Coordinates of C-alpha atoms and ligand atoms in Angstrom, one line a residue:
M139 CA -7.3 3.2 43.0
I140 CA -7.3 2.3 39.4
R141 CA -9.1 5.1 37.2
I142 CA -9.9 3.9 33.9
N143 CA -10.0 6.8 30.7
E144 CA -12.9 7.9 31.1
N145 CA -13.1 9.1 27.3
F146 CA -13.6 5.8 26.9
L147 CA -17.4 6.1 28.4
S148 CA -18.0 9.4 26.3
M149 CA -16.8 7.4 22.5
E150 CA -20.6 5.7 21.6
K151 CA -19.7 2.0 20.1
N152 CA -19.3 1.3 17.0
Y153 CA -22.8 -0.9 16.0
L154 CA -22.6 -0.1 12.4
F155 CA -21.4 -3.7 11.6
I156 CA -22.8 -5.2 14.3
D157 CA -26.7 -4.2 13.4
I158 CA -25.6 -5.3 9.9
A159 CA -25.0 -8.4 10.9
K160 CA -27.9 -8.3 13.0
R161 CA -30.5 -7.6 10.5
L162 CA -28.6 -10.2 7.4
A163 CA -28.5 -12.7 10.7
A164 CA -32.5 -12.7 11.0
Y165 CA -32.6 -11.9 6.8
T166 CA -31.0 -15.0 6.3
A167 CA -32.4 -17.0 8.9
A168 CA -36.4 -16.2 7.5
H169 CA -35.0 -16.6 4.0
P170 CA -32.9 -19.5 4.1
D171 CA -33.1 -19.0 0.6
K172 CA -32.1 -16.3 -0.8
P173 CA -28.4 -15.7 -0.9
L174 CA -27.1 -12.7 -0.1
I175 CA -24.8 -10.2 -2.0
R176 CA -22.7 -8.1 -0.8
M177 CA -21.8 -5.4 -2.4
G178 CA -20.4 -3.3 0.8
I179 CA -17.0 -5.0 0.8
G180 CA -14.5 -2.8 2.4
D181 CA -11.6 -6.0 2.3
V182 CA -10.0 -7.4 -0.7
T183 CA -11.0 -10.5 -1.8
L184 CA -8.9 -10.8 -5.1
P185 CA -5.5 -13.1 -3.8
L186 CA -1.7 -11.8 -3.1
A187 CA 0.4 -10.4 -6.5
P188 CA 2.6 -14.5 -7.2
A189 CA 5.3 -12.1 -7.1
V190 CA 4.7 -11.1 -4.0
V191 CA 4.4 -14.7 -3.1
T192 CA 7.3 -15.6 -3.6
A193 CA 9.5 -12.6 -2.2
M194 CA 7.5 -13.6 1.5
K195 CA 8.7 -17.5 0.6
K196 CA 12.1 -17.0 -0.9
A197 CA 12.4 -15.2 2.9
A198 CA 10.7 -17.5 5.0
D199 CA 13.7 -19.7 3.4
E200 CA 16.6 -17.8 4.4
M201 CA 14.7 -17.2 8.1
G202 CA 15.1 -20.4 7.9
V203 CA 19.3 -20.5 6.8
K204 CA 21.2 -19.6 10.1
E205 CA 23.6 -17.2 8.1
T206 CA 20.7 -14.9 6.1
F207 CA 18.0 -15.6 9.3
R208 CA 16.6 -12.1 11.0
G209 CA 15.7 -10.7 14.4
Y210 CA 14.7 -6.9 15.6
E211 CA 15.7 -4.9 12.7
D212 CA 17.7 -2.2 13.9
S213 CA 16.4 1.3 12.9
G214 CA 12.7 0.7 13.7
A215 CA 11.4 2.1 10.8
G216 CA 11.8 -0.3 8.0
Y217 CA 14.6 -2.1 6.2
A218 CA 16.5 0.4 3.4
F219 CA 15.8 -2.1 0.6
L220 CA 11.6 -1.1 1.0
R221 CA 12.4 2.6 1.7
E222 CA 14.1 2.7 -0.9
A223 CA 11.4 1.1 -2.7
I224 CA 9.0 2.9 -1.6
S225 CA 11.0 6.7 -1.9
G226 CA 10.9 5.8 -5.8
Y227 CA 7.6 5.3 -6.0
Y228 CA 7.0 8.4 -4.7
K229 CA 9.4 9.5 -7.6
T230 CA 7.0 7.9 -9.9
L231 CA 3.7 9.4 -8.5
G232 CA 6.1 13.4 -9.4
A233 CA 6.6 12.9 -4.9
D234 CA 10.5 13.6 -4.3
V235 CA 10.2 11.6 0.0
S236 CA 13.8 10.2 1.0
T237 CA 14.3 7.0 2.5
D238 CA 14.4 8.3 5.9
E239 CA 12.1 9.8 5.8
I240 CA 9.9 7.1 5.8
R241 CA 9.1 4.8 8.5
V242 CA 7.5 0.8 7.8
N243 CA 4.1 0.0 9.8
D244 CA 1.8 -3.4 9.3
G245 CA -0.1 -1.2 8.4
A246 CA -2.3 2.6 8.1
K247 CA -5.1 2.0 11.2
S248 CA -1.8 1.9 13.9
D249 CA -0.9 4.7 12.4
C250 CA -2.8 7.1 11.9
G251 CA -4.0 6.2 15.7
N252 CA -1.1 6.0 16.6
I253 CA -0.1 9.7 15.2
T254 CA -1.8 11.3 18.1
D255 CA 0.4 10.5 20.5
I256 CA 3.1 12.9 19.3
F257 CA 0.7 16.2 19.6
S258 CA -0.1 17.9 22.9
R259 CA -4.9 17.3 23.9
D260 CA -4.7 20.7 23.7
N261 CA -5.6 20.8 19.7
T262 CA -7.7 21.2 18.2
V263 CA -8.4 19.0 15.6
L264 CA -10.5 19.1 12.1
M265 CA -11.9 15.8 10.0
T266 CA -14.7 15.6 7.3
D267 CA -17.7 15.4 7.5
P268 CA -18.7 11.7 7.1
V269 CA -14.9 9.6 8.0
Y270 CA -13.2 7.1 7.7
P271 CA -13.8 6.5 12.0
V272 CA -10.3 5.9 13.2
Y273 CA -9.6 9.5 13.1
A274 CA -12.5 10.7 15.5
D275 CA -12.2 7.4 17.8
S276 CA -8.7 7.9 18.4
N277 CA -9.3 11.6 19.3
R278 CA -11.2 11.9 21.5
M279 CA -9.5 8.1 23.3
A280 CA -7.0 11.3 23.6
G281 CA -9.9 13.5 24.9
R282 CA -9.5 16.1 22.4
N283 CA -11.5 18.8 21.1
I284 CA -13.2 17.9 17.1
L285 CA -14.1 20.8 14.6
Y286 CA -15.7 18.5 11.5
A287 CA -15.9 20.5 8.1
D288 CA -19.5 19.4 6.2
S289 CA -18.5 17.2 3.3
D290 CA -21.9 17.1 1.6
E291 CA -23.6 17.0 -1.6
S292 CA -23.0 20.6 -2.0
N293 CA -18.7 20.7 -1.2
G294 CA -19.2 17.7 -3.9
F295 CA -18.4 14.8 -0.8
A296 CA -14.5 17.3 -0.8
A297 CA -14.9 19.7 2.4
M298 CA -12.8 22.8 1.8
P299 CA -11.3 24.9 5.1
D300 CA -12.6 27.8 6.4
K301 CA -10.3 30.4 7.3
Y302 CA -11.9 30.9 10.8
V303 CA -12.7 27.7 12.0
R304 CA -9.0 26.7 14.1
A305 CA -7.8 23.5 14.1
D306 CA -3.9 22.5 14.5
I307 CA -5.3 18.5 13.7
I308 CA -6.3 18.4 9.7
Y309 CA -7.7 14.8 8.8
L310 CA -8.1 14.6 5.4
C311 CA -8.1 10.9 3.8
S312 CA -8.2 11.3 -0.7
P313 CA -9.3 9.1 -2.2
N314 CA -11.8 9.1 0.8
N315 CA -13.3 6.6 2.3
P316 CA -16.0 6.8 3.1
T317 CA -17.1 8.8 -0.3
G318 CA -14.5 8.2 -3.0
S319 CA -13.8 11.6 -3.1
V320 CA -10.9 13.4 -4.7
Y321 CA -9.1 16.0 -3.8
T322 CA -8.1 17.8 -6.6
K323 CA -5.0 19.7 -7.2
E324 CA -6.5 23.0 -5.9
Q325 CA -7.9 22.1 -3.7
L326 CA -5.0 20.1 -2.0
E327 CA -3.1 23.8 -2.5
K328 CA -5.9 25.5 -0.7
W329 CA -6.1 22.6 2.4
V330 CA -1.6 22.7 2.7
A331 CA -2.0 27.2 2.4
Y332 CA -5.0 26.7 5.0
A333 CA -2.3 24.7 7.7
L334 CA 0.9 26.7 6.6
V335 CA -0.7 29.9 7.5
S336 CA -2.8 28.3 10.6
E337 CA 0.7 26.5 11.7
A338 CA -1.4 22.6 11.6
V339 CA 0.3 19.2 10.3
I340 CA -2.7 17.7 8.1
I341 CA -2.5 13.8 8.8
Y342 CA -3.3 12.7 5.3
D343 CA -4.7 9.1 4.0
S344 CA -3.7 8.8 0.8
A345 CA -4.4 4.5 1.5
Y346 CA -6.3 4.2 -1.9
E347 CA -3.9 6.6 -3.8
A348 CA -3.5 3.4 -6.4
F349 CA -7.5 3.7 -7.2
I350 CA -6.6 6.8 -8.9
T351 CA -6.8 6.8 -12.2
D352 CA -7.1 10.8 -13.5
P353 CA -4.0 12.5 -14.4
S354 CA -4.5 15.6 -13.0
I355 CA -4.9 14.2 -9.7
P356 CA -2.3 14.3 -7.0
R357 CA -1.7 10.7 -6.6
S358 CA 0.5 12.0 -2.4
I359 CA -0.1 15.4 -1.0
Y360 CA 4.3 15.6 -1.2
C361 CA 3.3 16.8 -5.2
I362 CA 1.9 20.0 -3.6
E363 CA 4.5 22.3 -2.7
G364 CA 5.1 23.3 0.2
A365 CA 3.1 20.2 2.0
K366 CA 6.7 18.6 2.6
R367 CA 6.6 21.9 6.2
C368 CA 3.4 21.0 7.3
A369 CA 1.7 17.0 6.8
I370 CA 2.4 13.5 6.7
E371 CA 1.7 11.0 4.8
M372 CA 0.1 7.4 5.7
C373 CA -0.6 4.9 2.6
S374 CA -1.1 1.0 3.3
L375 CA -1.1 -1.9 0.6
S376 CA -4.1 -3.2 2.2
K377 CA -6.3 -2.2 -1.3
T378 CA -3.1 -1.1 -3.3
A379 CA -1.7 -4.9 -3.1
G380 CA -4.5 -7.2 -1.3
F381 CA -2.9 -7.3 1.5
T382 CA -5.2 -6.5 4.6
G383 CA -4.4 -10.2 5.7
V384 CA -0.1 -9.6 5.2
R385 CA -0.2 -6.2 7.2
C386 CA 1.8 -3.4 5.9
G387 CA 1.9 0.4 5.2
Y388 CA 3.8 3.3 5.4
T389 CA 4.2 7.3 7.4
V390 CA 5.7 9.9 5.6
I391 CA 7.0 12.6 8.0
P392 CA 9.1 15.3 6.2
D393 CA 13.0 16.4 7.2
E394 CA 11.4 19.7 6.8
L395 CA 8.0 19.3 8.7
V396 CA 9.2 21.1 12.1
V397 CA 7.2 22.9 15.0
K398 CA 9.1 25.2 18.5
A399 CA 7.9 23.7 21.4
S400 CA 6.6 25.3 23.9
D401 CA 9.9 26.8 25.0
G402 CA 10.9 28.0 22.0
R403 CA 12.9 24.7 20.2
D404 CA 12.6 23.2 16.6
V405 CA 11.3 20.3 16.8
K406 CA 11.4 17.6 14.2
L407 CA 7.8 15.9 14.3
A408 CA 10.2 12.9 12.6
D409 CA 12.3 12.6 15.8
L410 CA 9.2 11.8 17.8
W411 CA 7.5 9.7 15.9
A412 CA 10.7 7.9 16.2
R413 CA 11.3 8.1 19.9
R414 CA 7.5 7.1 20.2
Q415 CA 8.3 4.1 17.4
G416 CA 11.2 3.1 19.5
S417 CA 9.2 2.7 22.7
K418 CA 5.8 0.9 21.2
F419 CA 6.5 -0.7 18.0
N420 CA 9.5 -3.2 17.1
G421 CA 8.2 -3.6 13.3
V422 CA 7.6 -5.6 10.4
S423 CA 8.1 -8.8 10.2
Y424 CA 11.5 -9.2 6.8
P425 CA 9.2 -11.4 5.0
V426 CA 6.5 -9.0 4.8
Q427 CA 9.3 -6.6 3.9
R428 CA 10.0 -8.0 1.4
A429 CA 6.8 -9.0 0.2
A430 CA 5.7 -5.8 -0.3
E431 CA 9.4 -4.3 -1.8
A432 CA 8.2 -7.2 -4.8
V433 CA 5.2 -5.1 -4.8
F434 CA 7.1 -1.8 -6.2
T435 CA 8.8 -4.3 -8.5
E436 CA 8.0 -3.4 -12.1
E437 CA 6.5 -7.1 -12.1
G438 CA 4.6 -6.4 -8.7
Q439 CA 3.8 -3.4 -10.9
R440 CA 1.6 -5.1 -13.5
Q441 CA 0.3 -7.6 -11.0
I442 CA -0.8 -5.1 -9.1
R443 CA -2.7 -3.2 -11.6
E444 CA -4.4 -6.0 -13.2
N445 CA -6.3 -6.2 -10.1
I446 CA -7.2 -2.5 -9.3
H447 CA -8.5 -3.0 -13.0
Y448 CA -10.3 -6.0 -12.2
Y449 CA -12.0 -3.6 -9.0
Q450 CA -12.2 -1.0 -11.1
R451 CA -14.0 -2.5 -14.2
N452 CA -16.6 -3.3 -11.0
A453 CA -17.3 0.6 -9.3
M454 CA -17.3 1.0 -14.0
V455 CA -20.5 -1.2 -13.1
I456 CA -21.9 0.0 -10.3
A457 CA -21.6 4.1 -12.0
N458 CA -23.4 2.8 -14.8
T459 CA -26.1 1.2 -13.2
L460 CA -26.5 4.5 -11.1
D461 CA -26.5 7.2 -13.9
E462 CA -28.6 4.2 -15.9
L463 CA -31.2 5.4 -12.1
G464 CA -30.7 9.0 -12.4
I465 CA -29.0 8.2 -9.2
K466 CA -26.4 10.6 -7.6
Y467 CA -23.3 9.3 -6.7
T468 CA -19.9 9.9 -5.9
G469 CA -16.4 7.6 -6.2
G470 CA -16.3 5.2 -7.8
I471 CA -14.4 6.9 -11.4
N472 CA -11.0 6.4 -9.0
S473 CA -11.5 5.2 -6.0
P474 CA -12.5 1.6 -5.4
Y475 CA -15.9 3.1 -2.8
I476 CA -19.3 4.8 -4.6
W477 CA -21.9 6.6 -2.3
L478 CA -25.0 7.1 -3.9
K479 CA -28.1 9.6 -2.3
C480 CA -30.7 6.5 -1.4
P481 CA -33.9 7.3 -4.1
G482 CA -37.0 9.0 -3.8
G483 CA -35.9 10.6 -0.3
M484 CA -34.9 7.4 2.1
G485 CA -33.3 7.3 4.8
S486 CA -30.1 4.7 4.8
W487 CA -31.1 2.5 6.7
E488 CA -34.5 2.4 5.1
F489 CA -32.3 2.2 2.4
F490 CA -30.3 -0.7 3.1
D491 CA -32.7 -2.8 4.3
Y492 CA -34.9 -1.9 1.3
L493 CA -31.9 -3.9 -0.6
L494 CA -32.2 -6.7 1.9
D495 CA -35.5 -6.6 1.4
K496 CA -36.7 -6.0 -2.4
V497 CA -33.7 -7.2 -3.8
Q498 CA -31.3 -9.2 -1.2
V499 CA -29.0 -6.6 -2.6
V500 CA -26.6 -5.6 1.0
G501 CA -24.7 -1.7 1.6
T502 CA -23.4 -0.1 3.7
P503 CA -25.8 3.1 5.3
G504 CA -23.5 6.6 5.1
E505 CA -24.9 8.1 8.4
G506 CA -22.3 5.7 10.0
F507 CA -19.7 7.3 9.2
G508 CA -20.9 10.6 10.2
R509 CA -24.2 12.6 10.0
N510 CA -24.1 14.0 6.6
G511 CA -23.9 9.9 5.6
C512 CA -27.8 10.6 6.2
G513 CA -29.6 9.7 3.1
W514 CA -26.5 7.5 1.7
F515 CA -24.7 4.7 0.9
R516 CA -22.0 3.0 0.1
L517 CA -20.9 0.3 -2.3
T518 CA -17.3 -1.2 -2.9
S519 CA -15.8 -2.2 -6.1
F520 CA -14.9 -5.1 -4.0
N521 CA -16.9 -8.0 -4.8
S522 CA -16.0 -10.3 -7.3
Y523 CA -17.0 -8.7 -11.2
E524 CA -20.1 -11.6 -11.8
N525 CA -22.4 -10.2 -8.5
T526 CA -21.0 -7.5 -8.8
V527 CA -23.6 -7.6 -12.4
E528 CA -26.2 -9.9 -10.8
A529 CA -26.6 -7.0 -7.6
M530 CA -26.4 -5.0 -10.7
A531 CA -29.4 -6.3 -12.7
R532 CA -31.2 -6.9 -8.8
L533 CA -30.8 -2.9 -8.1
K534 CA -32.3 -2.5 -11.7
T535 CA -35.2 -4.6 -12.0
L536 CA -36.0 -1.9 -8.5
D537 CA -39.3 0.8 -9.3
I538 CA -36.7 4.2 -7.7
Ligands
PLP233 N1 -7.7 5.1 5.5 C1 -8.3 4.5 5.1 C2 -9.3 5.4 4.9 C3 -9.2 3.2 4.8 O1 -10.6 2.9 4.9 C4 -8.2 2.6 5.6 C5 -9.0 0.7 5.7 O2 -9.9 0.7 5.3 C6 -7.6 2.2 6.6 C7 -6.3 3.7 6.6 C8 -6.3 1.6 7.4 O3 -5.8 -0.3 6.4 P1 -4.4 -0.8 6.7 O4 -4.3 -0.7 8.1 O5 -4.5 -2.4 6.8 O6 -3.5 -0.8 6.6

């Protein structure tokens, strides 16, 4: 008789966005004359950069000509032209990553979830709370023991390692979704030192690195000495270049990242991952890889920067409003997310309903991302400038 993976049964349903949708539908039905402003959007809203569109179209044309048509890509790791472009980009971040340490993927979410395939079920996993839900869910599905490092007001939502906690796999995300907090160089050095001492592996999600404006904040874990011996980095073009619907990202597993098998053999994690991807993943389409390559050209970088600046300006509008209202928050600078403390001691859902009812502004209740999100609320900078300004003007009319 077929048996299911019973780990799924112990996973609570992800009600957050379903609950939000229900409350919004009920409100709109009761108040059709009151338009909502959605400030909880997790998707980008600006279109692709022209250089990206041109490259994608050219590649699509090549696919229609016998001489330039491409089928399966031999390596499965991504075309050399794209991996070289990514490697060159890493140099500009101050990190040395070679082309053969990079594997191209269809976005960071897949790899964040699938990477667990190469690790034994017995590993203890450490992640921050609040957290991007994919890390927790993929490890729950595999039945792994998860420990949480509290990210809260006391540490600026940037949890640090605790030498008394033993972990094998550590998830870090900076700039963080949902809290918008970033790790400083010194903080990352501590995490790397902790991972090296514990012989643990850090899975570092840098999906929002392009939003970092402070030059002292590392945009890659590989800016930290020793990180290549203990960290895997996952990055994405989704938020950087509007690829949420195009789908392209990349994972770096350094050559130096070697762990001991139970028989004492040294095993390169990159080899295990290549084996896993070789069996279960057939690569990213040629037009998408050409589009991604265009992101890393001078022209592409200039164009995507314009879009990022647009979101950063929105974030600034939100941050300035919260400053004016005396509401505490993290993020906004170096991040498209603004994580605010619900005023007047309100709970996250209470504040959600309050904003919806009073000013028709929609955000995301923090408790959907973990228990430390109770009493906190996530706004994003992905709406239009005009809507962001209007939403903040509405906030200022509140008695909070
Ligand atoms: N990592 C973080 C922290 C995210 O917030 C997201 C998307 O919202 C992703 C990874 C996944 O991005 P994608 O699969 O679109 O590359």
